[in-house]
XYZ file of C-alpha atoms in Angstrom:
320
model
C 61.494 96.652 108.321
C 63.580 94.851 105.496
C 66.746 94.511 106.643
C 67.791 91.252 105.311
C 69.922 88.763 107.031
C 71.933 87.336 104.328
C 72.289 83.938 102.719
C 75.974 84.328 101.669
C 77.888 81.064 102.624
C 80.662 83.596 102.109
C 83.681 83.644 99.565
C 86.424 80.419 99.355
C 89.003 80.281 101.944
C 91.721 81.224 100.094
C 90.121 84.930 100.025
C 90.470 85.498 103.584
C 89.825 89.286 103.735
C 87.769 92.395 102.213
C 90.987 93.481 99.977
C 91.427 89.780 98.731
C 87.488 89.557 98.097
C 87.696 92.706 95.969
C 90.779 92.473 93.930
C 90.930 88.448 93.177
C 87.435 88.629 91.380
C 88.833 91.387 89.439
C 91.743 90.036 88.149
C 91.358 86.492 88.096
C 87.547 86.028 86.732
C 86.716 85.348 83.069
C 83.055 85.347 81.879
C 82.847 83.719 78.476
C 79.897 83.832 76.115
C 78.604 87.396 76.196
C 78.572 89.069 72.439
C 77.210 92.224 72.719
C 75.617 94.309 69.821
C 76.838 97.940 70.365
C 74.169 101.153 69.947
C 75.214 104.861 70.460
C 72.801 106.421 71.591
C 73.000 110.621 71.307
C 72.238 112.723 74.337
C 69.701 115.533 74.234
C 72.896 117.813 74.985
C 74.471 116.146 71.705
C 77.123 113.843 73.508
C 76.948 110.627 73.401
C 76.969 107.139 75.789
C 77.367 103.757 74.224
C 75.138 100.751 75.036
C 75.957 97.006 74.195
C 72.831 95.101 74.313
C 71.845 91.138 74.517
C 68.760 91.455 72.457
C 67.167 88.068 72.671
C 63.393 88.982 71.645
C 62.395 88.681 75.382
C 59.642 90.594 77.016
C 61.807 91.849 79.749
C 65.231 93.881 80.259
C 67.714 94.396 82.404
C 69.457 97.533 82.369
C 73.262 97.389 84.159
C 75.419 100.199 84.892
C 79.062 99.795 85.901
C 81.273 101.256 88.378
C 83.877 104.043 88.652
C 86.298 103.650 85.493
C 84.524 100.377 84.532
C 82.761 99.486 81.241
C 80.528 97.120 80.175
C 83.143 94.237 79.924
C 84.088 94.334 83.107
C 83.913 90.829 84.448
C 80.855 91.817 86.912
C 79.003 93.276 84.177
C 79.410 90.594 82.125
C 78.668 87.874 84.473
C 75.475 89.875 85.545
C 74.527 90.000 81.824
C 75.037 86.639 81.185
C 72.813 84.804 84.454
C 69.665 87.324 83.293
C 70.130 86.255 79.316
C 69.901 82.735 80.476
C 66.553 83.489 81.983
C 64.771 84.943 79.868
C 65.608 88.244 79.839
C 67.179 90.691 77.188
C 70.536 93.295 78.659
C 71.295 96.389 78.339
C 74.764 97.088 79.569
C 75.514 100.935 79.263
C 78.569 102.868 79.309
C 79.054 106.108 81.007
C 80.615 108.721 79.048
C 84.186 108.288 78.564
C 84.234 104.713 79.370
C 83.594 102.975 75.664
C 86.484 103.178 74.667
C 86.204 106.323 72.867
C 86.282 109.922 75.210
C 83.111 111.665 74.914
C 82.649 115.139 73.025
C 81.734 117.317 75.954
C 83.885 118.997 78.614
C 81.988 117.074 81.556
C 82.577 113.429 82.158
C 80.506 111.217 84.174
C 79.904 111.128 87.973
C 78.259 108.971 90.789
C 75.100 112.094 90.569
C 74.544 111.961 86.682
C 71.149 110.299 86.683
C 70.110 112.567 83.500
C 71.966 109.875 81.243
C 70.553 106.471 82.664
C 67.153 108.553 82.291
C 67.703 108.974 78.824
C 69.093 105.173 78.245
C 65.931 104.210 80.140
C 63.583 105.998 77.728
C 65.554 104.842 74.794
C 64.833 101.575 75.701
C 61.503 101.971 76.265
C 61.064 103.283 73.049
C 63.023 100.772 71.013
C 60.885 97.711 72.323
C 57.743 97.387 74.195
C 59.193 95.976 77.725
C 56.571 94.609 80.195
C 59.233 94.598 83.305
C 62.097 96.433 83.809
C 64.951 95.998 85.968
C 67.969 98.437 87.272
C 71.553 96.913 88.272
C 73.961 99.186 89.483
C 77.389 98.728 90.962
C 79.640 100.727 93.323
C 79.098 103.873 91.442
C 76.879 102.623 88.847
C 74.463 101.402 91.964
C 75.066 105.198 93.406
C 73.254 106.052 90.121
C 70.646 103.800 90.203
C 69.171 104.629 93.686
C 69.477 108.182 93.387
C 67.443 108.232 90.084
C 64.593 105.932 91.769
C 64.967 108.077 94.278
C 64.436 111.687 92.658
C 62.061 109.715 89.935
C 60.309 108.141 92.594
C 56.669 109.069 91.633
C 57.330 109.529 88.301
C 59.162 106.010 86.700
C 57.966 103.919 84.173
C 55.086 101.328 85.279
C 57.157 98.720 83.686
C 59.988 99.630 85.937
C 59.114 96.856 88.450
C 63.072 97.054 90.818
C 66.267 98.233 91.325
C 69.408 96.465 93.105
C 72.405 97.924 94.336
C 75.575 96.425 94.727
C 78.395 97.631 96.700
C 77.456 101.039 96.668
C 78.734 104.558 98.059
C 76.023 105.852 99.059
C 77.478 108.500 101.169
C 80.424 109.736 98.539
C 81.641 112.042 101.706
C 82.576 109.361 104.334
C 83.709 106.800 101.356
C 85.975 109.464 99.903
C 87.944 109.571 103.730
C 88.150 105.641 103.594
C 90.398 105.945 100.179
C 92.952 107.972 102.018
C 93.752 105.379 104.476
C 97.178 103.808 103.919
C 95.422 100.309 103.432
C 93.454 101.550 100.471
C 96.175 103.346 98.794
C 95.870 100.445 95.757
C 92.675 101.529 95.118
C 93.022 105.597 95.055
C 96.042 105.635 93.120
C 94.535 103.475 90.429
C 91.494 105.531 90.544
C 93.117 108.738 90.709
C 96.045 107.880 87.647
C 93.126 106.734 85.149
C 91.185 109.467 85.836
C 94.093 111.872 85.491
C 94.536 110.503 82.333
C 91.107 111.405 81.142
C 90.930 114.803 82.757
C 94.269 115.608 80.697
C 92.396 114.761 77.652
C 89.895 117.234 78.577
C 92.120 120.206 79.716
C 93.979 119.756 76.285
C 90.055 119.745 74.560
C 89.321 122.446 76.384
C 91.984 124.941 77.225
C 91.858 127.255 80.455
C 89.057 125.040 81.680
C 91.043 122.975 84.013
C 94.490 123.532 85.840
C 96.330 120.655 85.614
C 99.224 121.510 87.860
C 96.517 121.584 91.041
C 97.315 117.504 90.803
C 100.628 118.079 92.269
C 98.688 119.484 95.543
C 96.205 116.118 95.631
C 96.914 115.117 99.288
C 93.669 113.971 100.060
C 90.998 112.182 97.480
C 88.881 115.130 98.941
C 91.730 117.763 97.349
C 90.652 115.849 94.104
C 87.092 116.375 94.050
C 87.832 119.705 94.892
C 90.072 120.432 92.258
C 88.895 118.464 89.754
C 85.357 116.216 90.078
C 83.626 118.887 91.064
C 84.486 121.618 88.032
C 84.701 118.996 85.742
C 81.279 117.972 86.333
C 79.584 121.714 87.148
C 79.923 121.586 90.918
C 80.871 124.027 93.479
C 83.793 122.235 95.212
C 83.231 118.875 96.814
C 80.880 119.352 99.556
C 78.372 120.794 97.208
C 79.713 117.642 94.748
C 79.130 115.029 98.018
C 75.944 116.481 99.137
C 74.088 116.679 95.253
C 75.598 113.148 94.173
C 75.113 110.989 97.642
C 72.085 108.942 96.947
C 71.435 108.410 100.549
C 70.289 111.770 100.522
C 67.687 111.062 98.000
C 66.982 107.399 98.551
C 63.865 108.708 100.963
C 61.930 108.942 97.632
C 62.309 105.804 96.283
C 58.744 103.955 95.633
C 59.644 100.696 94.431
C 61.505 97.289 95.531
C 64.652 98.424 95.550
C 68.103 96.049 97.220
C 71.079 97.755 98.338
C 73.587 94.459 98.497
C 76.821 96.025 100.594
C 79.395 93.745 102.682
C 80.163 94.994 105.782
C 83.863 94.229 105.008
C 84.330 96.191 102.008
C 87.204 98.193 102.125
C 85.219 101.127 100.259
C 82.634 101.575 102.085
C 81.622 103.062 105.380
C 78.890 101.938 107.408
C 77.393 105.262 106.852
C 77.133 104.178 103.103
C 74.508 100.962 104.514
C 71.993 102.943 106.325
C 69.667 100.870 108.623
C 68.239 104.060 109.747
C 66.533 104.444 106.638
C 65.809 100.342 105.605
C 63.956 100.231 109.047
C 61.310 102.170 108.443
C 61.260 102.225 104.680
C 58.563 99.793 103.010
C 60.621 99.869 99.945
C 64.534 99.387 100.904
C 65.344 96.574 101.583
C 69.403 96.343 103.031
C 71.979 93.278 102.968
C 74.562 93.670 104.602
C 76.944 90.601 104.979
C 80.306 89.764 106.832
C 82.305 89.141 104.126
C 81.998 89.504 100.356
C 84.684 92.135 99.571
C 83.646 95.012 96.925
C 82.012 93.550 94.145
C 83.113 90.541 95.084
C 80.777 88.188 96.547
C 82.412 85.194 94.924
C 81.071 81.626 95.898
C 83.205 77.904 95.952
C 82.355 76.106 92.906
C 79.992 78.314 91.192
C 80.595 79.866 88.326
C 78.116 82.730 89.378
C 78.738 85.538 92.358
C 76.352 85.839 94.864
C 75.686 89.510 94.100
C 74.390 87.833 90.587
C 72.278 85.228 91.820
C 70.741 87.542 94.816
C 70.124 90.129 92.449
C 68.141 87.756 89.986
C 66.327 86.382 92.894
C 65.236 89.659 94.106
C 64.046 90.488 90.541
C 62.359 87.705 90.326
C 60.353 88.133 93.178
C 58.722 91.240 92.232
């Protein structure tokens, strides 16, 4: 039964709620000393996905993927890279198509079920250099990813392919997507909603007839936009068929190694159904931390230049 009662000491006083948790990290936090070396990598559909890697000649990798709209400098990425360079590891830190810098060739985009590309990053990586331990890092959507491909690839993954950690994760997209139209998270959908707007432009002028752009005057709901626009964008039926094919607690049943799912039960992104204890009871895998506080993808700690969600997630890496 690991559910895991959690050693956060919690964030400093000054962030006194889930909302202040989540955004101060974000735009406060500066992570210096992290040069990548940037790879493309092309898809076995021809598209591409752009990695930046910390190749240090170690024996064991890291592979990070970000969250919705991020990119491999996000401040959480980089901070993650950073604390597994120092110890001994070499990073991978991916970008999801579209999020380089640089929109990708094909009429889909990325999406919280695309496992197919980590897959191929995976193998590209096991191909490039002979790894003897592997680790997965996910976050929010990025950790969405991460358990549904142990999940699917349970019985199949890579010996060397030794955990996977989750942080801050949606792992039911369906109750998550009714938490982002509540008037307190209306910061959060409308930044979502105008940079992804942006991007699904892009593709409707790519790619005309393929997407009607006027539906986003009818967006009342973040459910309206899945339906109008996640889900055709990314070969879905309409969003139930988009929440029920991309939730990873659906799939997380299959999952056959260590694996940490790291979600505070004061994020304002999350619903408890996304931090099921149902499941991390009786799974000999799972293992499920849930503390009070910590914000989403926040987690910071007084005096430490490190989060939590970095330093539990090397920990639990370590261990295995």
């Amino acid at each position: 039964m690991p559910i895991i009662s959690s050693a956060y000491p919690g964030p400093p006083s000054y962030q006194y709620n889930g909302h202040l948790q989540t955004v101060i990290p974000s735009l406060t936090r500066s992570v210096s000393g992290v040069s990548y070396e940037r790879e493309r990598l092309i898809l076995a559909d021809g598209d591409f996905v752009d990695l930046d890697w910390l190749d240090q000649g170690q024996n064991r990798l890291v592979i990070l993927t970000h969250g919705l709209e991020g990119d491999s400098n996000r401040q959480y990425m980089r901070g993650m890279a950073k604390l597994f360079a120092q110890h001994s590891y070499d990073v991978l830190a991916w970008n999801c198509r579209s999020c380089s810098g640089e929109m990708n060739q094909a009429f889909r985009l990325y999406n919280h079920g695309e496992i197919g590309d980590l897959g191929e990053v995976i193998t590209h990586a096991l191909r490039t250099k002979s790894y003897t331990q592997v680790v997965l890092v996910g976050f929010s959507m990025g950790g969405n990813i991460t358990l549904k491909y142990l999940g699917v690839h349970g019985q199949e993954l890579p010996d060397v392919l030794t955990s996977g950690i989750a942080i801050s994760s949606p792992t039911d997209l369906g109750a998550s997507a009714l938490l982002l139209d509540r008037p307190g998270n209306r910061f959060y959908r409308n930044r979502f909603m105008k940079k992804l707007a942006v991007k699904l432009n892009q593709k409707a002028d790519r790619y005309p007839g393929r997407l009607d752009m006027t539906k986003l005057r009818l967006v009342r709901r973040w459910r309206d936009f899945d339906d109008y626009f996640s889900a055709p964008v990314n070969d879905y039926r309409d969003a139930d068929d988009f929440y029920e094919q991309a939730s990873a607690v659906n799939f997380m049943a299959g999952i056959r190694i260590p694996t940490l799912l790291l979600n505070a039960q004061n994020d304002p992104l999350l619903s408890p159904e996304c931090s099921p204890n149902w499941l991390a009871q009786t799974h000999p895998h799972i293992f499920l931390e849930t503390p009070r506080s910590g914000g989403h993808v926040g987690f910071m700690v007084a005096r430490d230049a490190y989060t939590y969600a970095e330093r539990r997630a090397l920990a639990f890496a370590a261990d295995r």
